[in-house]
Amino acid sequence: VAKQLDGAFGITLPESEVAYIAIHLAGKKSIIPEESAAAGASSAEGGHAGAEGSHGGARGAAPHDARGVIIPDEVWNVVTEMLDRVWELFHFDFRDDLELRMNLARHIVPLVTRLRFNMSIDNPLLSDIKTRFPLAFAMALDAADVLGRHYGTTLSQAETGYIALAFALALDRLREEGPRRNVVVVCASGLGTSRLLEHAIRRQFGDRIDKVVPCDALHVEAMDFTGFDYIFTTVPLEGEFPIPVQEIHSFLNEVDVRQINELLRASADMGAGAGLFDPAWFDPHLDAETPHEAICGLAELMVERAGAPAELVELALERESAASTAFGSGLALPHPIRSLPGPTKVCAGIPNRPIRWGDKDVELVLLVAIGDDGRNALDWFFSRMAELLSHEERVKRIVDDRSFEVMMQEIAH
């Protein structure tokens, strides 16, 4: 590059300037093995197969990815630590997600050079990333802490935003999969018809259905429904059942398919958010002037009224010291640095006056006591937060009204 500049402008760059160019190139590079470069880009199908073969499983060492980009063992091990941290705190298990591992590793290879030489990078998408993907950004903050500790530095929010995009993509894939449901199928026309109906249900909803168990109408009342989510029946059933009952035709028609789709969507959404909030965990006049006071006040309320472990106070403060949890639109989402035993719970507080939280003014604080009860509750909560962050007027309505009922209306909107 220096020689090209010399030829074009008649200048000779000193060695220090050549070194500076080298640093910038290293900060963007992906190292391609010589044989890969000579052979050219392989087909997508062939490259994918090669990638899976080279990994020997997602948690093993990976010398290169499908495009031939060299990934040092050190980087691969750091990615493992990052995903372990996300599992420990959020209970989203990405540890065997090969695509996420590769996306993070490809990004980290040149990132290491930028960290080593303290190079700054711009991220014009940062504000949008924090608003649209708050859960992914929260995961990225904790994963970036692992990365920073390993390389003896602190990642900027711009760099963290790019890591968040990788997590956002992985979360979208999880949402597409959705929770799998167990179904009892009641049919009065004999076992053959029941089996045909079972196959029709699996064909239409296979990605959302786990078990399909046939049962005749005479014995359905005596059945143990533990572990089942729905009853799909071709005949009217008398009596009460502990799970929803949906009448369908012996041969699924378009109306049946539409109604079952609506049932699956509605119940999944309602169940995920159940138990997260409670009026007893709501402080409409939070007496706090600093983030420290707000976190302590809400954490102590959770310990007193929700039975949260006493360590919640210390763990939430420790998490806040790593990076600000103010996301914009007047909203802060503090949470502990690791998950706690029991279900996820959210304590809400509206300060008497806006709190200066990092570089933002916060008017609504939602302390998320992250539990070990799986990912559905957190995913539901953060999807609602993404909506709030995109509609500042809804946060304003909550703050102006200061009632639990209005807060829940705006969150569930």
Coordinates of C-alpha atoms in Angstrom, one line a residue:
V1 CA 0.0 0.0 0.0
A2 CA 2.8 2.4 0.9
K3 CA 4.5 1.7 -2.5
Q4 CA 1.2 2.5 -4.3
L5 CA 1.0 5.8 -2.4
D6 CA 4.6 6.5 -3.3
G7 CA 3.9 5.9 -7.0
A8 CA 0.7 7.9 -7.0
F9 CA 1.7 10.9 -4.9
G10 CA 5.5 10.9 -5.0
I11 CA 5.8 10.5 -1.2
T12 CA 7.8 8.1 1.0
L13 CA 6.0 7.0 4.1
P14 CA 8.1 6.5 7.2
E15 CA 8.1 3.1 8.8
S16 CA 5.8 4.3 11.6
E17 CA 3.1 5.1 9.1
V18 CA 3.6 1.8 7.3
A19 CA 3.1 0.1 10.7
Y20 CA 0.0 2.1 11.3
I21 CA -1.5 0.9 8.0
A22 CA -0.6 -2.6 9.0
I23 CA -2.5 -2.3 12.3
H24 CA -5.6 -1.2 10.5
L25 CA -5.4 -4.1 8.0
A26 CA -4.9 -6.5 10.8
G27 CA -7.9 -5.1 12.6
K28 CA -10.1 -6.1 9.6
K29 CA -8.5 -9.2 8.3
S30 CA -9.7 -12.8 7.9
I31 CA -6.8 -15.1 7.4
I32 CA -7.3 -17.5 4.5
P33 CA -5.2 -20.6 4.2
E34 CA -3.1 -20.7 1.0
E35 CA -4.9 -23.7 -0.4
S36 CA -8.3 -22.2 0.2
A37 CA -7.3 -18.9 -1.5
A38 CA -5.9 -20.9 -4.5
A39 CA -9.0 -23.0 -4.8
G40 CA -11.4 -20.1 -4.5
A41 CA -14.6 -20.0 -2.6
S42 CA -16.2 -23.4 -2.3
S43 CA -19.9 -23.9 -2.8
A44 CA -22.2 -23.1 0.1
E45 CA -23.2 -26.7 0.5
G46 CA -19.7 -28.0 0.3
G47 CA -18.4 -25.3 2.6
H48 CA -21.0 -26.1 5.2
A49 CA -20.2 -29.7 5.2
G50 CA -16.5 -28.9 5.5
A51 CA -17.2 -26.6 8.4
E52 CA -19.1 -29.3 10.3
G53 CA -16.4 -31.8 9.6
S54 CA -13.6 -29.5 10.8
H55 CA -15.4 -28.8 14.1
G56 CA -16.0 -32.4 15.2
G57 CA -18.9 -31.0 17.3
A58 CA -19.7 -27.4 18.3
R59 CA -17.7 -27.5 21.5
G60 CA -14.5 -28.9 19.9
A61 CA -11.6 -26.9 18.6
A62 CA -12.1 -25.4 15.1
P63 CA -9.0 -24.7 13.0
H64 CA -11.1 -22.9 10.2
D65 CA -14.6 -22.2 9.2
A66 CA -16.5 -23.0 6.0
R67 CA -14.8 -20.1 4.2
G68 CA -11.4 -21.2 5.2
V69 CA -10.9 -18.5 7.8
I70 CA -8.4 -19.6 10.4
I71 CA -9.7 -19.5 13.9
P72 CA -7.0 -19.9 16.6
D73 CA -7.7 -22.3 19.5
E74 CA -7.4 -19.3 21.8
V75 CA -10.3 -17.5 20.1
W76 CA -12.4 -20.7 20.0
N77 CA -11.8 -21.2 23.8
V78 CA -12.9 -17.6 24.5
V79 CA -16.1 -18.1 22.6
T80 CA -16.8 -21.2 24.7
E81 CA -16.3 -19.0 27.9
M82 CA -18.6 -16.4 26.5
L83 CA -21.4 -18.9 25.8
D84 CA -20.9 -20.5 29.2
R85 CA -21.4 -17.0 30.8
V86 CA -24.6 -16.5 28.8
W87 CA -25.9 -19.9 29.9
E88 CA -25.0 -19.2 33.6
L89 CA -26.7 -15.9 33.7
F90 CA -29.6 -16.1 31.2
H91 CA -30.2 -19.9 30.9
F92 CA -30.2 -19.7 27.1
D93 CA -28.1 -22.6 26.0
F94 CA -26.1 -21.6 22.9
R95 CA -23.2 -23.7 23.8
D96 CA -23.8 -26.2 20.9
D97 CA -25.0 -23.5 18.4
L98 CA -22.4 -23.9 15.7
E99 CA -23.6 -21.0 13.7
L100 CA -23.4 -18.6 16.6
R101 CA -19.9 -19.9 17.6
M102 CA -18.7 -19.3 14.0
N103 CA -20.2 -15.8 13.8
L104 CA -18.6 -14.8 17.1
A105 CA -15.2 -16.4 16.3
R106 CA -15.0 -14.7 12.9
H107 CA -15.7 -11.4 14.5
I108 CA -13.2 -11.9 17.3
V109 CA -10.2 -12.8 15.1
P110 CA -9.7 -9.2 13.8
L111 CA -11.2 -7.7 17.0
V112 CA -8.3 -9.1 19.0
T113 CA -5.9 -6.8 17.0
R114 CA -8.2 -3.8 17.6
L115 CA -8.1 -4.5 21.3
R116 CA -4.3 -5.0 21.4
F117 CA -3.7 -1.6 19.7
N118 CA -6.6 0.3 21.4
M119 CA -8.2 1.0 18.0
S120 CA -11.6 2.6 18.1
I121 CA -14.4 1.6 15.8
D122 CA -17.7 3.3 15.0
N123 CA -21.0 1.5 15.1
P124 CA -23.8 3.6 13.4
L125 CA -26.3 0.9 14.3
L126 CA -25.6 1.0 18.1
S127 CA -28.7 2.9 19.1
D128 CA -31.0 0.7 17.0
I129 CA -29.4 -2.5 18.3
K130 CA -30.0 -1.5 21.9
T131 CA -33.6 -0.5 21.2
R132 CA -34.6 -3.4 19.0
F133 CA -32.6 -6.2 20.6
P134 CA -32.3 -5.4 24.3
L135 CA -32.0 -9.1 25.3
A136 CA -29.2 -9.7 22.8
F137 CA -27.4 -6.6 23.9
A138 CA -27.7 -7.6 27.6
M139 CA -26.1 -11.0 26.6
A140 CA -23.4 -9.2 24.6
L141 CA -22.5 -7.0 27.6
D142 CA -21.8 -10.0 29.7
A143 CA -20.1 -11.9 26.9
A144 CA -18.0 -8.8 26.2
D145 CA -16.9 -8.8 29.9
V146 CA -15.5 -12.3 29.4
L147 CA -13.7 -11.2 26.3
G148 CA -12.3 -8.0 27.9
R149 CA -11.0 -9.9 30.9
H150 CA -9.3 -12.4 28.7
Y151 CA -7.5 -9.7 26.7
G152 CA -7.0 -7.2 29.6
T153 CA -9.2 -4.4 28.3
T154 CA -12.7 -3.1 28.2
L155 CA -14.8 -3.4 25.1
S156 CA -16.5 -0.2 23.9
Q157 CA -20.3 -0.2 23.4
A158 CA -19.7 0.0 19.7
E159 CA -17.8 -3.3 19.7
T160 CA -20.4 -4.8 22.0
G161 CA -23.1 -3.8 19.6
Y162 CA -21.6 -5.9 16.9
I163 CA -21.4 -8.9 19.2
A164 CA -25.1 -8.3 20.1
L165 CA -26.0 -8.8 16.4
A166 CA -24.7 -12.3 16.5
F167 CA -26.8 -13.1 19.6
A168 CA -29.9 -11.4 18.0
L169 CA -29.6 -13.8 15.1
A170 CA -29.3 -16.8 17.4
L171 CA -32.3 -15.7 19.4
D172 CA -34.4 -15.3 16.3
R173 CA -33.6 -18.9 15.3
L174 CA -34.7 -20.0 18.8
R175 CA -38.0 -18.1 18.5
E176 CA -38.7 -19.7 15.1
E177 CA -38.4 -23.1 16.8
G178 CA -40.6 -22.1 19.7
P179 CA -41.7 -24.4 22.6
R180 CA -42.9 -27.9 21.7
R181 CA -46.3 -28.9 23.0
N182 CA -47.7 -32.3 24.0
V183 CA -51.2 -33.1 22.8
V184 CA -53.9 -35.7 23.5
V185 CA -56.1 -36.6 20.5
V186 CA -59.6 -37.9 21.2
C187 CA -61.3 -39.6 18.3
A188 CA -64.5 -41.7 18.3
S189 CA -63.9 -43.4 14.9
G190 CA -61.4 -46.0 16.0
L191 CA -57.6 -46.3 16.2
G192 CA -57.1 -46.1 12.4
T193 CA -58.7 -42.6 12.2
S194 CA -56.8 -41.6 15.4
R195 CA -53.5 -42.5 13.7
L196 CA -54.4 -40.6 10.5
L197 CA -55.3 -37.5 12.6
E198 CA -52.0 -37.9 14.5
H199 CA -50.0 -37.9 11.3
A200 CA -52.0 -34.9 10.0
I201 CA -51.2 -32.9 13.2
R202 CA -47.5 -33.8 13.0
R203 CA -47.4 -32.8 9.3
Q204 CA -49.0 -29.4 9.9
F205 CA -47.4 -28.5 13.3
G206 CA -44.4 -30.8 13.5
D207 CA -42.0 -28.1 14.6
R208 CA -44.2 -27.1 17.6
I209 CA -45.6 -30.5 18.6
D210 CA -43.6 -33.1 20.7
K211 CA -45.9 -35.9 21.8
V212 CA -49.3 -36.8 20.2
V213 CA -51.1 -39.4 22.3
P214 CA -54.4 -40.9 21.1
C215 CA -57.3 -41.6 23.5
D216 CA -60.9 -42.7 23.0
A217 CA -63.7 -40.6 24.3
L218 CA -64.8 -43.2 26.9
H219 CA -61.5 -43.1 28.8
V220 CA -60.4 -39.5 28.4
E221 CA -61.9 -38.3 31.7
A222 CA -59.8 -40.9 33.6
M223 CA -56.5 -39.9 31.9
D224 CA -53.6 -38.3 33.7
F225 CA -52.9 -35.0 31.9
T226 CA -49.7 -34.2 33.6
G227 CA -47.2 -33.0 31.0
F228 CA -49.8 -32.4 28.4
D229 CA -50.8 -29.0 27.0
Y230 CA -54.0 -29.5 24.9
I231 CA -56.8 -31.9 24.0
F232 CA -57.7 -32.0 20.3
T233 CA -61.0 -33.8 20.0
T234 CA -63.3 -34.8 17.1
V235 CA -66.3 -35.3 19.4
P236 CA -67.8 -33.0 22.1
L237 CA -66.5 -33.7 25.6
E238 CA -68.5 -33.3 28.7
G239 CA -67.0 -32.2 32.1
E240 CA -64.0 -30.1 32.9
F241 CA -60.4 -30.7 32.0
P242 CA -57.2 -29.1 33.4
I243 CA -55.9 -28.2 29.9
P244 CA -57.5 -26.4 26.9
V245 CA -59.9 -28.4 24.7
Q246 CA -60.1 -27.7 21.0
E247 CA -62.7 -29.4 18.8
I248 CA -61.4 -30.3 15.3
H249 CA -62.6 -32.4 12.4
S250 CA -61.5 -36.0 11.8
F251 CA -59.6 -34.7 8.7
L252 CA -58.0 -31.3 9.5
N253 CA -59.4 -28.5 7.4
E254 CA -58.2 -24.9 6.9
V255 CA -60.4 -23.6 9.8
D256 CA -58.9 -26.3 12.2
V257 CA -55.3 -25.4 11.1
R258 CA -56.0 -21.6 11.7
Q259 CA -57.6 -22.2 15.1
I260 CA -54.8 -24.5 16.3
N261 CA -52.2 -21.9 15.1
E262 CA -54.0 -19.2 17.1
L263 CA -54.2 -21.5 20.2
L264 CA -50.5 -22.3 20.1
R265 CA -49.5 -18.7 19.7
A266 CA -51.8 -17.3 22.4
S267 CA -51.1 -19.8 25.1
A268 CA -47.4 -19.7 24.5
D269 CA -47.4 -15.9 24.9
M270 CA -49.6 -15.9 28.0
G271 CA -47.8 -18.7 29.7
A272 CA -44.3 -17.2 29.2
G273 CA -45.2 -13.9 31.1
A274 CA -47.2 -15.5 33.9
G275 CA -45.8 -14.7 37.3
L276 CA -43.2 -12.2 36.2
F277 CA -44.9 -9.2 37.8
D278 CA -46.9 -8.7 41.0
P279 CA -48.4 -5.5 42.6
A280 CA -46.4 -6.3 45.8
W281 CA -43.2 -5.9 43.8
F282 CA -44.1 -2.4 42.4
D283 CA -43.0 0.9 43.9
P284 CA -44.8 3.8 42.2
H285 CA -42.7 6.4 44.2
L286 CA -39.2 5.0 44.3
D287 CA -37.1 7.1 46.7
A288 CA -33.8 7.1 44.8
E289 CA -31.6 9.7 43.2
T290 CA -28.8 7.5 41.8
P291 CA -28.6 4.1 40.0
H292 CA -27.0 2.6 43.2
E293 CA -30.0 3.8 45.4
A294 CA -32.5 2.6 42.8
I295 CA -31.0 -0.9 42.5
C296 CA -30.6 -1.3 46.3
G297 CA -34.2 -0.1 46.9
L298 CA -35.8 -2.5 44.4
A299 CA -33.5 -5.5 45.2
E300 CA -34.3 -5.1 49.0
L301 CA -38.0 -5.0 48.1
M302 CA -37.6 -8.2 46.2
V303 CA -35.8 -9.9 49.1
E304 CA -38.5 -8.7 51.5
R305 CA -41.6 -9.3 49.5
A306 CA -40.8 -11.9 46.8
G307 CA -38.4 -14.2 48.8
A308 CA -35.4 -13.4 46.6
P309 CA -32.0 -14.3 47.9
A310 CA -30.3 -11.6 49.9
E311 CA -27.3 -11.8 47.5
L312 CA -29.5 -10.2 44.8
V313 CA -28.5 -6.7 46.0
E314 CA -24.8 -7.4 45.7
L315 CA -25.1 -9.3 42.4
A316 CA -27.2 -6.5 40.8
L317 CA -24.7 -3.8 41.9
E318 CA -21.8 -5.9 40.6
R319 CA -23.5 -6.3 37.2
E320 CA -24.2 -2.6 37.0
S321 CA -20.5 -1.8 37.7
A322 CA -19.6 -3.7 34.6
A323 CA -21.8 -1.7 32.3
S324 CA -24.8 0.6 32.5
T325 CA -28.2 -1.1 32.0
A326 CA -30.0 2.1 30.9
F327 CA -31.3 1.4 27.4
G328 CA -32.9 4.7 26.5
S329 CA -36.5 5.9 26.3
G330 CA -36.3 6.5 30.0
L331 CA -36.0 2.8 30.8
A332 CA -33.3 0.9 32.9
L333 CA -33.2 -2.9 33.2
P334 CA -30.7 -3.8 35.9
H335 CA -30.2 -7.5 36.7
P336 CA -27.8 -9.7 38.7
I337 CA -24.5 -10.8 37.3
R338 CA -25.6 -14.5 37.5
S339 CA -29.0 -16.3 37.7
L340 CA -30.6 -17.1 41.0
P341 CA -32.5 -20.2 42.2
G342 CA -36.2 -20.1 41.5
P343 CA -38.4 -18.4 38.8
T344 CA -37.6 -15.1 37.1
K345 CA -39.3 -12.1 38.7
V346 CA -39.4 -8.4 37.9
C347 CA -39.6 -5.6 40.4
A348 CA -40.7 -2.2 39.0
G349 CA -40.1 1.2 40.4
I350 CA -41.0 4.7 39.2
P351 CA -38.5 7.3 40.7
N352 CA -39.9 10.5 42.2
R353 CA -37.5 12.3 39.9
P354 CA -35.7 11.2 36.8
I355 CA -32.3 9.5 37.7
R356 CA -29.2 10.3 35.7
W357 CA -28.1 6.8 34.7
G358 CA -24.8 6.9 32.8
D359 CA -25.5 9.2 29.9
K360 CA -29.3 8.8 30.1
D361 CA -32.3 10.0 32.2
V362 CA -34.3 7.1 33.6
E363 CA -37.9 7.3 34.7
L364 CA -38.8 3.6 34.9
V365 CA -36.6 1.0 36.5
L366 CA -37.3 -2.7 36.1
L367 CA -35.1 -4.9 38.2
V368 CA -35.0 -8.4 36.6
A369 CA -34.2 -11.1 39.1
I370 CA -33.2 -13.7 36.6
G371 CA -34.0 -17.2 37.7
D372 CA -33.1 -20.7 36.6
D373 CA -36.6 -21.4 35.2
G374 CA -35.6 -21.5 31.5
R375 CA -35.7 -19.1 28.6
N376 CA -39.3 -18.5 27.9
A377 CA -40.0 -16.0 30.6
L378 CA -36.9 -13.9 29.8
D379 CA -37.6 -14.0 26.0
W380 CA -41.2 -12.9 26.6
F381 CA -40.0 -10.1 28.9
F382 CA -37.3 -8.7 26.7
S383 CA -39.6 -8.8 23.6
R384 CA -42.0 -6.6 25.5
M385 CA -39.1 -4.3 26.5
A386 CA -38.1 -4.0 22.9
E387 CA -41.7 -2.7 22.2
L388 CA -41.5 -0.2 25.1
L389 CA -38.1 1.0 24.0
S390 CA -39.5 1.7 20.5
H391 CA -42.5 3.6 21.9
E392 CA -41.3 6.2 24.4
E393 CA -44.8 7.6 24.8
R394 CA -45.8 4.3 26.4
V395 CA -43.1 4.7 29.0
K396 CA -44.4 8.2 29.6
R397 CA -47.9 7.0 30.2
I398 CA -46.6 4.5 32.8
V399 CA -44.7 7.3 34.5
D400 CA -47.5 9.8 34.5
D401 CA -50.1 7.4 35.8
R402 CA -47.9 5.5 38.3
S403 CA -50.3 2.6 38.6
F404 CA -49.5 -1.1 38.4
E405 CA -52.5 -1.7 36.1
V406 CA -51.5 0.9 33.5
M407 CA -47.9 -0.4 33.6
M408 CA -49.0 -3.9 32.8
Q409 CA -51.4 -2.7 30.1
E410 CA -48.5 -0.9 28.3
I411 CA -46.1 -3.8 28.8
A412 CA -48.5 -6.4 27.5
H413 CA -49.8 -4.1 24.7

